[in-house]
mmCIF file of C-alpha atoms in Angstrom:
data_model
loop_
_atom_site.group_PDB
_atom_site.id
_atom_site.type_symbol
_atom_site.label_atom_id
_atom_site.label_comp_id
_atom_site.label_asym_id
_atom_site.label_seq_id
_atom_site.Cartn_x
_atom_site.Cartn_y
_atom_site.Cartn_z
ATOM 1 C CA MET A 376 17.498 -10.853 29.688
ATOM 2 C CA LYS A 377 18.158 -13.992 31.734
ATOM 3 C CA TYR A 378 19.784 -15.271 34.902
ATOM 4 C CA ILE A 379 23.405 -16.356 34.534
ATOM 5 C CA ASP A 380 24.761 -17.978 37.718
ATOM 6 C CA LYS A 381 21.844 -16.441 39.669
ATOM 7 C CA SER A 382 22.660 -12.929 38.375
ATOM 8 C CA LEU A 383 20.094 -11.253 36.130
ATOM 9 C CA SER A 384 21.955 -10.210 32.993
ATOM 10 C CA ILE A 385 21.397 -8.301 29.763
ATOM 11 C CA GLU A 386 23.586 -9.617 26.946
ATOM 12 C CA LYS A 387 25.934 -11.210 29.521
ATOM 13 C CA ILE A 388 26.327 -7.964 31.474
ATOM 14 C CA LYS A 389 25.114 -8.230 35.056
ATOM 15 C CA ILE A 390 22.379 -5.863 36.244
ATOM 16 C CA GLN A 391 24.262 -5.577 39.538
ATOM 17 C CA ASP A 392 27.343 -4.265 37.707
ATOM 18 C CA ILE A 393 25.279 -1.701 35.778
ATOM 19 C CA ALA A 394 23.687 -0.477 39.023
ATOM 20 C CA LYS A 395 27.080 -0.252 40.716
ATOM 21 C CA LYS A 396 28.698 1.682 37.861
ATOM 22 C CA PHE A 397 25.867 4.036 36.845
ATOM 23 C CA GLY A 398 23.728 4.249 39.983
ATOM 24 C CA THR A 399 19.965 3.899 40.273
ATOM 25 C CA PRO A 400 17.375 4.420 38.965
ATOM 26 C CA THR A 401 18.735 3.791 35.468
ATOM 27 C CA TYR A 402 17.044 2.920 32.192
ATOM 28 C CA CYS A 403 18.936 0.214 30.340
ATOM 29 C CA TYR A 404 18.319 -0.750 26.688
ATOM 30 C CA SER A 405 19.414 -3.823 24.731
ATOM 31 C CA TYR A 406 20.707 -3.156 21.216
ATOM 32 C CA LYS A 407 20.476 -6.863 20.400
ATOM 33 C CA GLN A 408 16.748 -6.877 21.169
ATOM 34 C CA LEU A 409 16.225 -3.636 19.222
ATOM 35 C CA LYS A 410 17.857 -5.144 16.136
ATOM 36 C CA LYS A 411 15.798 -8.316 16.528
ATOM 37 C CA ASN A 412 12.522 -6.356 16.796
ATOM 38 C CA ILE A 413 13.188 -4.210 13.721
ATOM 39 C CA ASN A 414 14.293 -7.147 11.568
ATOM 40 C CA ASN A 415 11.309 -9.220 12.709
ATOM 41 C CA PHE A 416 8.909 -6.383 11.878
ATOM 42 C CA LYS A 417 10.426 -5.884 8.416
ATOM 43 C CA LYS A 418 10.465 -9.624 7.693
ATOM 44 C CA ASN A 419 6.790 -10.115 8.562
ATOM 45 C CA PHE A 420 5.670 -7.371 6.171
ATOM 46 C CA SER A 421 8.362 -7.757 3.499
ATOM 47 C CA SER A 422 5.867 -8.849 0.807
ATOM 48 C CA PHE A 423 4.737 -5.235 0.284
ATOM 49 C CA SER A 424 7.798 -3.313 1.621
ATOM 50 C CA PRO A 425 6.075 -0.686 3.788
ATOM 51 C CA LEU A 426 7.615 2.618 4.847
ATOM 52 C CA VAL A 427 8.200 2.074 8.576
ATOM 53 C CA CYS A 428 8.047 5.342 10.523
ATOM 54 C CA PHE A 429 9.100 4.895 14.143
ATOM 55 C CA ALA A 430 6.695 6.620 16.562
ATOM 56 C CA ILE A 431 9.046 9.071 18.274
ATOM 57 C CA LYS A 432 6.611 9.616 21.177
ATOM 58 C CA SER A 433 7.293 6.085 22.425
ATOM 59 C CA ASN A 434 10.972 6.837 23.074
ATOM 60 C CA THR A 435 12.526 10.252 22.455
ATOM 61 C CA ASN A 436 16.170 9.431 23.186
ATOM 62 C CA ILE A 437 18.037 10.935 20.226
ATOM 63 C CA ASN A 438 20.923 8.431 20.437
ATOM 64 C CA LEU A 439 18.499 5.502 20.341
ATOM 65 C CA ILE A 440 16.685 7.111 17.381
ATOM 66 C CA ARG A 441 20.054 7.377 15.601
ATOM 67 C CA GLU A 442 20.443 3.598 15.965
ATOM 68 C CA ILE A 443 16.891 3.044 14.672
ATOM 69 C CA ARG A 444 17.580 5.311 11.671
ATOM 70 C CA LYS A 445 20.500 3.079 10.641
ATOM 71 C CA PHE A 446 17.966 0.323 9.874
ATOM 72 C CA GLY A 447 16.309 2.601 7.302
ATOM 73 C CA LEU A 448 13.316 3.622 9.402
ATOM 74 C CA GLY A 449 11.576 6.968 9.132
ATOM 75 C CA ALA A 450 9.678 8.783 11.878
ATOM 76 C CA ASP A 451 6.133 9.499 12.979
ATOM 77 C CA VAL A 452 6.106 12.766 14.941
ATOM 78 C CA VAL A 453 3.389 14.639 16.851
ATOM 79 C CA SER A 454 5.112 17.928 17.732
ATOM 80 C CA ALA A 455 7.739 20.332 16.453
ATOM 81 C CA GLY A 456 10.040 19.056 19.203
ATOM 82 C CA GLU A 457 9.720 15.473 17.990
ATOM 83 C CA LEU A 458 10.238 16.611 14.392
ATOM 84 C CA MET A 459 13.374 18.511 15.402
ATOM 85 C CA THR A 460 14.615 15.425 17.294
ATOM 86 C CA ALA A 461 14.020 13.145 14.280
ATOM 87 C CA LEU A 462 15.840 15.508 11.934
ATOM 88 C CA LYS A 463 18.764 15.953 14.325
ATOM 89 C CA ALA A 464 18.997 12.142 14.582
ATOM 90 C CA GLY A 465 19.544 12.126 10.813
ATOM 91 C CA ILE A 466 16.173 10.782 9.647
ATOM 92 C CA ASP A 467 15.375 11.644 6.024
ATOM 93 C CA PRO A 468 12.614 14.324 5.898
ATOM 94 C CA LYS A 469 10.993 12.333 3.079
ATOM 95 C CA LYS A 470 10.452 9.518 5.583
ATOM 96 C CA ILE A 471 8.705 11.690 8.197
ATOM 97 C CA VAL A 472 4.957 11.990 8.774
ATOM 98 C CA PHE A 473 3.490 14.591 11.150
ATOM 99 C CA SER A 474 0.415 13.372 13.057
ATOM 100 C CA GLY A 475 -1.708 14.866 15.844
ATOM 101 C CA VAL A 476 -4.944 16.815 16.330
ATOM 102 C CA GLY A 477 -3.505 20.131 17.522
ATOM 103 C CA LYS A 478 -0.615 21.250 15.338
ATOM 104 C CA THR A 479 0.007 24.958 15.848
ATOM 105 C CA SER A 480 0.703 27.443 13.046
ATOM 106 C CA ILE A 481 4.349 27.536 14.137
ATOM 107 C CA GLU A 482 4.579 23.724 13.943
ATOM 108 C CA ILE A 483 2.903 23.570 10.513
ATOM 109 C CA ASN A 484 5.197 26.309 9.222
ATOM 110 C CA TYR A 485 8.256 24.420 10.543
ATOM 111 C CA ALA A 486 7.120 21.128 8.944
ATOM 112 C CA ILE A 487 6.531 22.819 5.567
ATOM 113 C CA ASN A 488 9.982 24.445 5.682
ATOM 114 C CA LYS A 489 11.594 21.062 6.393
ATOM 115 C CA LYS A 490 9.845 19.479 3.350
ATOM 116 C CA ILE A 491 8.673 16.365 5.193
ATOM 117 C CA LEU A 492 6.763 13.580 3.431
ATOM 118 C CA LEU A 493 3.287 14.242 4.853
ATOM 119 C CA ILE A 494 1.290 16.321 7.281
ATOM 120 C CA ASN A 495 -1.615 14.113 8.353
ATOM 121 C CA ALA A 496 -4.461 16.559 9.000
ATOM 122 C CA GLU A 497 -7.285 15.776 11.415
ATOM 123 C CA SER A 498 -9.835 18.568 10.899
ATOM 124 C CA LYS A 499 -11.140 21.083 8.358
ATOM 125 C CA SER A 500 -9.651 23.921 10.408
ATOM 126 C CA GLU A 501 -6.214 22.322 10.259
ATOM 127 C CA ILE A 502 -6.416 21.890 6.472
ATOM 128 C CA ASN A 503 -7.441 25.537 6.159
ATOM 129 C CA GLU A 504 -4.390 26.557 8.217
ATOM 130 C CA ILE A 505 -2.026 24.342 6.177
ATOM 131 C CA GLU A 506 -3.465 25.845 2.998
ATOM 132 C CA ARG A 507 -3.115 29.419 4.314
ATOM 133 C CA ILE A 508 0.552 28.926 5.244
ATOM 134 C CA ALA A 509 1.313 27.090 1.985
ATOM 135 C CA ARG A 510 -0.290 29.931 -0.008
ATOM 136 C CA SER A 511 1.784 32.528 1.834
ATOM 137 C CA LYS A 512 4.927 30.595 0.853
ATOM 138 C CA ASN A 513 3.684 29.919 -2.678
ATOM 139 C CA LYS A 514 4.146 26.188 -2.095
ATOM 140 C CA ILE A 515 2.195 22.972 -2.623
ATOM 141 C CA VAL A 516 2.112 20.840 0.547
ATOM 142 C CA ASN A 517 1.536 17.091 0.627
ATOM 143 C CA ILE A 518 -1.074 16.071 3.188
ATOM 144 C CA GLY A 519 -2.999 13.087 4.444
ATOM 145 C CA ILE A 520 -6.436 13.087 6.033
ATOM 146 C CA ARG A 521 -6.899 10.971 9.123
ATOM 147 C CA LEU A 522 -10.086 8.939 9.077
ATOM 148 C CA ASN A 523 -11.750 7.846 12.312
ATOM 149 C CA PRO A 524 -13.073 4.401 11.275
ATOM 150 C CA ASN A 525 -15.116 3.886 14.464
ATOM 151 C CA THR A 526 -13.275 0.616 15.100
ATOM 152 C CA ASP A 527 -12.900 -0.826 18.592
ATOM 153 C CA ALA A 528 -9.265 -1.875 19.047
ATOM 154 C CA LYS A 529 -10.148 -3.942 22.171
ATOM 155 C CA THR A 530 -7.480 -2.169 24.185
ATOM 156 C CA LEU A 531 -7.424 0.134 27.223
ATOM 157 C CA LYS A 532 -9.912 2.999 26.864
ATOM 158 C CA GLN A 533 -7.087 5.455 27.686
ATOM 159 C CA ILE A 534 -5.177 4.417 24.540
ATOM 160 C CA SER A 535 -8.070 3.794 22.145
ATOM 161 C CA THR A 536 -7.978 6.259 19.232
ATOM 162 C CA GLY A 537 -10.252 4.833 16.513
ATOM 163 C CA LYS A 538 -13.754 5.027 18.025
ATOM 164 C CA LYS A 539 -16.217 7.814 17.225
ATOM 165 C CA GLU A 540 -16.041 9.175 20.793
ATOM 166 C CA ASN A 541 -12.250 9.641 20.509
ATOM 167 C CA LYS A 542 -10.802 13.035 19.523
ATOM 168 C CA PHE A 543 -8.750 11.652 16.650
ATOM 169 C CA GLY A 544 -9.502 11.818 12.925
ATOM 170 C CA VAL A 545 -12.690 12.778 11.077
ATOM 171 C CA ASN A 546 -15.877 10.835 10.455
ATOM 172 C CA GLU A 547 -16.865 9.404 7.080
ATOM 173 C CA LYS A 548 -19.012 12.356 5.953
ATOM 174 C CA MET A 549 -16.356 14.934 6.873
ATOM 175 C CA PHE A 550 -13.687 12.805 5.193
ATOM 176 C CA PHE A 551 -15.487 12.965 1.849
ATOM 177 C CA ASP A 552 -16.087 16.705 2.256
ATOM 178 C CA LEU A 553 -12.368 17.255 2.896
ATOM 179 C CA VAL A 554 -11.361 15.080 -0.072
ATOM 180 C CA ASN A 555 -13.553 17.205 -2.352
ATOM 181 C CA TYR A 556 -12.249 20.414 -0.791
ATOM 182 C CA SER A 557 -8.622 19.320 -1.288
ATOM 183 C CA LYS A 558 -9.216 18.592 -4.983
ATOM 184 C CA LEU A 559 -10.078 22.273 -5.526
ATOM 185 C CA SER A 560 -7.060 23.634 -3.655
ATOM 186 C CA LYS A 561 -4.010 24.985 -5.480
ATOM 187 C CA ASN A 562 -1.744 24.686 -2.430
ATOM 188 C CA ILE A 563 -2.457 21.277 -0.950
ATOM 189 C CA ASN A 564 -1.920 17.884 -2.538
ATOM 190 C CA LEU A 565 -3.951 15.086 -0.928
ATOM 191 C CA LYS A 566 -1.706 12.014 -1.098
ATOM 192 C CA CYS A 567 -2.657 9.887 1.892
ATOM 193 C CA LEU A 568 -5.493 8.328 3.817
ATOM 194 C CA SER A 569 -4.346 7.930 7.408
ATOM 195 C CA VAL A 570 -5.860 5.773 10.133
ATOM 196 C CA HIS A 571 -4.784 4.653 13.609
ATOM 197 C CA ILE A 572 -7.135 2.790 15.958
ATOM 198 C CA GLY A 573 -5.190 2.561 19.220
ATOM 199 C CA SER A 574 -2.220 1.198 21.092
ATOM 200 C CA GLN A 575 -1.204 -2.133 22.677
ATOM 201 C CA ILE A 576 -3.378 -4.156 20.272
ATOM 202 C CA LEU A 577 -2.882 -7.908 20.613
ATOM 203 C CA ASP A 578 -5.576 -9.198 18.228
ATOM 204 C CA HIS A 579 -5.403 -8.947 14.428
ATOM 205 C CA LYS A 580 -9.203 -8.833 14.048
ATOM 206 C CA PRO A 581 -9.645 -5.088 14.812
ATOM 207 C CA TYR A 582 -7.078 -4.410 12.067
ATOM 208 C CA GLU A 583 -9.075 -6.583 9.637
ATOM 209 C CA GLN A 584 -12.213 -4.636 10.524
ATOM 210 C CA MET A 585 -10.347 -1.354 10.024
ATOM 211 C CA LEU A 586 -9.109 -2.448 6.571
ATOM 212 C CA LYS A 587 -12.657 -3.256 5.463
ATOM 213 C CA VAL A 588 -13.758 0.254 6.435
ATOM 214 C CA VAL A 589 -10.754 1.827 4.671
ATOM 215 C CA ASP A 590 -11.387 -0.258 1.540
ATOM 216 C CA ARG A 591 -15.017 0.915 1.365
ATOM 217 C CA ILE A 592 -14.095 4.561 1.985
ATOM 218 C CA ILE A 593 -11.396 4.566 -0.720
ATOM 219 C CA LYS A 594 -13.776 3.144 -3.329
ATOM 220 C CA LYS A 595 -16.473 5.635 -2.362
ATOM 221 C CA SER A 596 -14.101 8.627 -2.346
ATOM 222 C CA ASN A 597 -13.095 8.188 -5.987
ATOM 223 C CA HIS A 598 -9.698 9.692 -5.180
ATOM 224 C CA LYS A 599 -6.308 8.308 -6.178
ATOM 225 C CA PHE A 600 -4.254 8.067 -2.987
ATOM 226 C CA GLU A 601 -0.520 7.392 -3.139
ATOM 227 C CA PHE A 602 -0.142 6.303 0.509
ATOM 228 C CA ILE A 603 -2.287 4.494 3.038
ATOM 229 C CA ASP A 604 -0.973 5.145 6.541
ATOM 230 C CA LEU A 605 -2.209 2.314 8.777
ATOM 231 C CA GLY A 606 -0.678 3.763 11.953
ATOM 232 C CA GLY A 607 0.830 1.479 14.555
ATOM 233 C CA GLY A 608 -0.544 0.135 17.825
ATOM 234 C CA MET A 609 0.994 -3.332 17.576
ATOM 235 C CA GLY A 610 1.138 -4.650 21.142
ATOM 236 C CA ILE A 611 3.793 -6.554 23.053
ATOM 237 C CA SER A 612 3.610 -9.138 25.820
ATOM 238 C CA TYR A 613 3.999 -7.493 29.237
ATOM 239 C CA GLU A 614 3.397 -10.789 31.048
ATOM 240 C CA LYS A 615 5.587 -13.845 30.575
ATOM 241 C CA ASN A 616 2.951 -15.944 28.789
ATOM 242 C CA ASN A 617 0.761 -13.171 27.337
ATOM 243 C CA LYS A 618 -0.917 -13.376 23.964
ATOM 244 C CA LYS A 619 1.103 -11.832 21.122
ATOM 245 C CA LEU A 620 -0.171 -10.067 18.012
ATOM 246 C CA ASN A 621 -0.057 -12.404 15.021
ATOM 247 C CA TYR A 622 1.864 -10.361 12.431
ATOM 248 C CA GLN A 623 1.342 -12.992 9.735
ATOM 249 C CA LYS A 624 -2.450 -12.785 9.966
ATOM 250 C CA TYR A 625 -2.269 -8.987 9.808
ATOM 251 C CA ASN A 626 0.103 -9.290 6.840
ATOM 252 C CA THR A 627 -2.370 -11.602 5.062
ATOM 253 C CA ALA A 628 -5.202 -9.112 5.617
ATOM 254 C CA ILE A 629 -3.124 -6.253 4.147
ATOM 255 C CA LYS A 630 -2.091 -8.326 1.112
ATOM 256 C CA LYS A 631 -5.759 -9.108 0.502
ATOM 257 C CA PHE A 632 -6.537 -5.380 0.789
ATOM 258 C CA LEU A 633 -3.746 -4.486 -1.668
ATOM 259 C CA LYS A 634 -5.112 -6.840 -4.362
ATOM 260 C CA ASN A 635 -7.704 -4.171 -5.146
ATOM 261 C CA HIS A 636 -5.365 -1.191 -4.716
ATOM 262 C CA LYS A 637 -1.862 0.018 -5.544
ATOM 263 C CA PHE A 638 -0.657 2.007 -2.557
ATOM 264 C CA LYS A 639 2.506 2.435 -0.547
ATOM 265 C CA ILE A 640 1.709 1.297 2.986
ATOM 266 C CA ILE A 641 3.023 3.353 5.903
ATOM 267 C CA PHE A 642 3.329 1.934 9.421
ATOM 268 C CA GLU A 643 3.939 3.932 12.624
ATOM 269 C CA PRO A 644 5.163 1.347 15.172
ATOM 270 C CA GLY A 645 6.618 2.441 18.495
ATOM 271 C CA ARG A 646 6.007 -0.026 21.321
ATOM 272 C CA SER A 647 6.634 -3.069 19.085
ATOM 273 C CA ILE A 648 10.074 -1.662 18.211
ATOM 274 C CA VAL A 649 11.325 -0.488 21.627
ATOM 275 C CA GLY A 650 8.925 -1.765 24.314
ATOM 276 C CA ASN A 651 10.776 -4.912 25.335
ATOM 277 C CA ILE A 652 14.299 -3.535 24.860
ATOM 278 C CA GLY A 653 14.185 -1.496 28.073
ATOM 279 C CA THR A 654 14.481 -2.232 31.784
ATOM 280 C CA LEU A 655 14.381 0.144 34.737
ATOM 281 C CA ILE A 656 16.971 -0.709 37.379
ATOM 282 C CA SER A 657 16.098 0.422 40.896
ATOM 283 C CA LYS A 658 17.302 -0.008 44.465
ATOM 284 C CA VAL A 659 15.290 -0.873 47.571
ATOM 285 C CA ILE A 660 15.620 2.120 49.911
ATOM 286 C CA TYR A 661 13.482 0.845 52.781
ATOM 287 C CA ILE A 662 11.227 -2.071 53.604
ATOM 288 C CA LYS A 663 8.276 -0.760 55.576
ATOM 289 C CA GLU A 664 6.599 -3.604 57.431
ATOM 290 C CA ASN A 665 2.836 -3.717 57.765
ATOM 291 C CA ASP A 666 0.263 -6.199 59.047
ATOM 292 C CA LYS A 667 -0.750 -7.882 55.787
ATOM 293 C CA LYS A 668 1.881 -6.608 53.396
ATOM 294 C CA ASP A 669 5.293 -5.010 53.317
ATOM 295 C CA PHE A 670 5.946 -1.840 51.336
ATOM 296 C CA ILE A 671 9.078 -2.173 49.196
ATOM 297 C CA ILE A 672 10.107 1.471 48.839
ATOM 298 C CA LEU A 673 12.255 1.934 45.722
ATOM 299 C CA ASP A 674 14.390 4.850 44.583
ATOM 300 C CA ALA A 675 12.449 4.812 41.280
ATOM 301 C CA ALA A 676 9.084 6.550 41.350
ATOM 302 C CA MET A 677 6.066 7.412 39.210
ATOM 303 C CA ASN A 678 7.975 10.370 37.753
ATOM 304 C CA ASP A 679 10.477 7.827 36.336
ATOM 305 C CA LEU A 680 7.859 5.302 35.165
ATOM 306 C CA MET A 681 4.370 6.767 34.812
ATOM 307 C CA ARG A 682 2.518 3.905 33.100
ATOM 308 C CA PRO A 683 1.325 2.052 36.235
ATOM 309 C CA ALA A 684 -0.101 5.267 37.749
ATOM 310 C CA LEU A 685 -1.499 6.537 34.441
ATOM 311 C CA TYR A 686 -2.990 3.377 32.932
ATOM 312 C CA GLY A 687 -2.863 0.817 35.718
ATOM 313 C CA ALA A 688 -0.218 -0.883 33.567
ATOM 314 C CA HIS A 689 1.756 -3.813 34.967
ATOM 315 C CA HIS A 690 5.457 -4.464 34.422
ATOM 316 C CA ARG A 691 7.144 -7.710 35.407
ATOM 317 C CA THR A 692 9.412 -7.079 38.391
ATOM 318 C CA LEU A 693 12.467 -9.244 39.034
ATOM 319 C CA PRO A 694 15.276 -9.380 41.607
ATOM 320 C CA ALA A 695 18.765 -8.737 40.243
ATOM 321 C CA MET A 696 20.162 -11.631 42.305
ATOM 322 C CA LYS A 697 18.328 -14.927 42.657
ATOM 323 C CA THR A 698 18.050 -16.641 46.042
ATOM 324 C CA ASN A 699 16.018 -19.574 47.332
ATOM 325 C CA GLN A 700 14.145 -17.535 49.951
ATOM 326 C CA THR A 701 10.517 -16.550 49.380
ATOM 327 C CA SER A 702 8.663 -13.884 51.331
ATOM 328 C CA LYS A 703 5.652 -15.086 53.319
ATOM 329 C CA LYS A 704 4.131 -11.623 53.093
ATOM 330 C CA ILE A 705 2.703 -9.704 50.147
ATOM 331 C CA TYR A 706 5.061 -7.102 48.684
ATOM 332 C CA GLU A 707 3.785 -3.776 47.377
ATOM 333 C CA PHE A 708 6.439 -2.019 45.285
ATOM 334 C CA VAL A 709 6.173 1.752 45.665
ATOM 335 C CA GLY A 710 8.185 4.910 45.065
ATOM 336 C CA PRO A 711 9.032 7.849 47.358
ATOM 337 C CA ILE A 712 6.682 10.411 45.728
ATOM 338 C CA CYS A 713 3.916 11.952 47.851
ATOM 339 C CA GLU A 714 1.031 10.366 45.914
ATOM 340 C CA SER A 715 -0.868 7.183 46.718
ATOM 341 C CA THR A 716 -0.755 6.313 43.021
ATOM 342 C CA ASP A 717 3.039 6.124 43.231
ATOM 343 C CA LYS A 718 3.070 2.344 43.199
ATOM 344 C CA PHE A 719 4.198 -0.152 40.596
ATOM 345 C CA THR A 720 2.842 -3.579 41.494
ATOM 346 C CA THR A 721 1.659 -5.855 44.309
ATOM 347 C CA LEU A 722 3.070 -9.394 44.317
ATOM 348 C CA LYS A 723 2.667 -12.562 46.348
ATOM 349 C CA LYS A 724 5.412 -15.120 46.947
ATOM 350 C CA PHE A 725 8.133 -12.789 45.684
ATOM 351 C CA GLN A 726 11.733 -13.519 46.532
ATOM 352 C CA LYS A 727 12.571 -12.275 50.019
ATOM 353 C CA LEU A 728 14.187 -8.866 49.752
ATOM 354 C CA LYS A 729 16.363 -6.762 51.994
ATOM 355 C CA GLU A 730 17.207 -3.080 51.946
ATOM 356 C CA LYS A 731 19.713 -1.997 49.239
ATOM 357 C CA ASP A 732 18.792 -4.969 47.029
ATOM 358 C CA ILE A 733 18.501 -4.233 43.297
ATOM 359 C CA VAL A 734 15.265 -4.955 41.410
ATOM 360 C CA VAL A 735 14.341 -4.550 37.759
ATOM 361 C CA MET A 736 11.089 -3.532 36.052
ATOM 362 C CA CYS A 737 10.835 -5.096 32.597
ATOM 363 C CA ASP A 738 9.573 -3.905 29.187
ATOM 364 C CA VAL A 739 9.806 -0.169 29.871
ATOM 365 C CA GLY A 740 11.406 0.872 26.566
ATOM 366 C CA ALA A 741 8.170 2.436 25.284
ATOM 367 C CA TYR A 742 6.455 5.271 27.163
ATOM 368 C CA GLY A 743 8.853 4.852 30.067
ATOM 369 C CA MET A 744 11.426 7.616 29.850
ATOM 370 C CA SER A 745 9.313 9.586 27.318
ATOM 371 C CA LEU A 746 6.531 9.997 29.918
ATOM 372 C CA SER A 747 8.932 10.804 32.752
ATOM 373 C CA SER A 748 8.863 14.138 34.573
ATOM 374 C CA ASN A 749 10.582 16.155 37.285
ATOM 375 C CA TYR A 750 7.658 15.928 39.694
ATOM 376 C CA ASN A 751 8.758 16.523 43.318
ATOM 377 C CA VAL A 752 11.864 18.154 41.764
ATOM 378 C CA ARG A 753 13.362 14.754 41.066
ATOM 379 C CA PRO A 754 16.163 14.486 38.461
ATOM 380 C CA LYS A 755 15.456 12.154 35.553
ATOM 381 C CA PRO A 756 17.379 8.845 35.450
ATOM 382 C CA ALA A 757 20.386 8.006 33.319
ATOM 383 C CA GLU A 758 19.866 5.977 30.127
ATOM 384 C CA VAL A 759 22.388 3.395 28.920
ATOM 385 C CA LEU A 760 22.550 1.197 25.826
ATOM 386 C CA ILE A 761 24.186 -2.214 25.910
ATOM 387 C CA LYS A 762 25.744 -2.916 22.533
ATOM 388 C CA GLY A 763 27.793 -6.079 22.466
ATOM 389 C CA SER A 764 30.236 -5.971 25.364
ATOM 390 C CA LYS A 765 29.998 -2.175 25.683
ATOM 391 C CA ILE A 766 27.723 -0.042 27.842
ATOM 392 C CA ASN A 767 27.176 3.391 26.319
ATOM 393 C CA VAL A 768 25.618 6.252 28.261
ATOM 394 C CA ILE A 769 23.053 7.639 25.806
ATOM 395 C CA LYS A 770 21.687 10.211 28.242
ATOM 396 C CA LYS A 771 23.346 11.417 31.427
ATOM 397 C CA ARG A 772 21.509 11.479 34.726
ATOM 398 C CA GLN A 773 20.108 14.938 35.421
ATOM 399 C CA LYS A 774 21.898 16.840 38.157
ATOM 400 C CA LEU A 775 19.852 18.419 40.900
ATOM 401 C CA GLU A 776 21.905 21.615 40.594
ATOM 402 C CA ASP A 777 20.995 21.964 36.886
ATOM 403 C CA LEU A 778 17.372 21.165 37.586
ATOM 404 C CA VAL A 779 17.056 23.755 40.354
#
């Protein structure tokens, strides 16, 4: 995304033209950036050819998942709905892993029927339920056990998943108990050790620490695992000059780990695949003047993009048309929803705006549309994919009539 003749453009298509043709708010994705992200990810870890399972929760658009599948990726799912979406998008069941702490009996039954690669269990109760259902079907089910390595990912506490106070995975003692239990079962086949320490990780060191814990646990368990699922969590740069995760250093750490073991590595990336491919295009409805700052009231709201309200996340905000005028007042970008948390960002020295101007929020491809809702009975935005010179509608804007 860059300015061409003062017009912000995605792959040479002007944001202004997209807004005019499809209305606002609209999510817009770049196929070129998607392809670049996937190829970059594969290239950096090509030395051990991991199974890359896209984390469906980060973006659930079935047409986008179809494009991701064409690059040979599998899927990481956390619900029956996500599993159904992945299968309908054409993803090979043998490339699907089912994660999550609260899989219901119906979901487990569905996953077993679809013969997916792995169900990554997170408690003794869950393993008992998998075993019960497998026995009733006279089947052997491949599972993983998710270890909680008590590793601090140095990320937001809301998206940390690998510390002992988090709900995810089992501790070391329980892990060994479950390994021994699985060995005695006739209906479950323990194939994988799974681990995932958090999201939006920008430093390779927590991953190195995690690998040391996993290495020790494997040796102590005396069990022959076929897969090691290292999860995802690879962060992206939300600010222009932010630190980026060094894939090569993480790659080196994994290669060192694999010298002592022969496993197939599984990754579950989401944000690093789709985060920076998406922008949210919005229109200024009103400018509400105040003493120290002006409220820029947009037609996009927290129901369209929840991350700022949920995590205090910040997304770069840019004008669709560049001018030489700068506002002397502080701008606070907000939505029309009746909540004080319905605000996106507060900026100084932003370009001077007027009502009906178009603005863009960047890097919303992950956990943007997938976290959206119909709060205040607001229809969800349209989603479009720019592929070459074409703009494809990959999800129509919800109609108020259908919603009500």
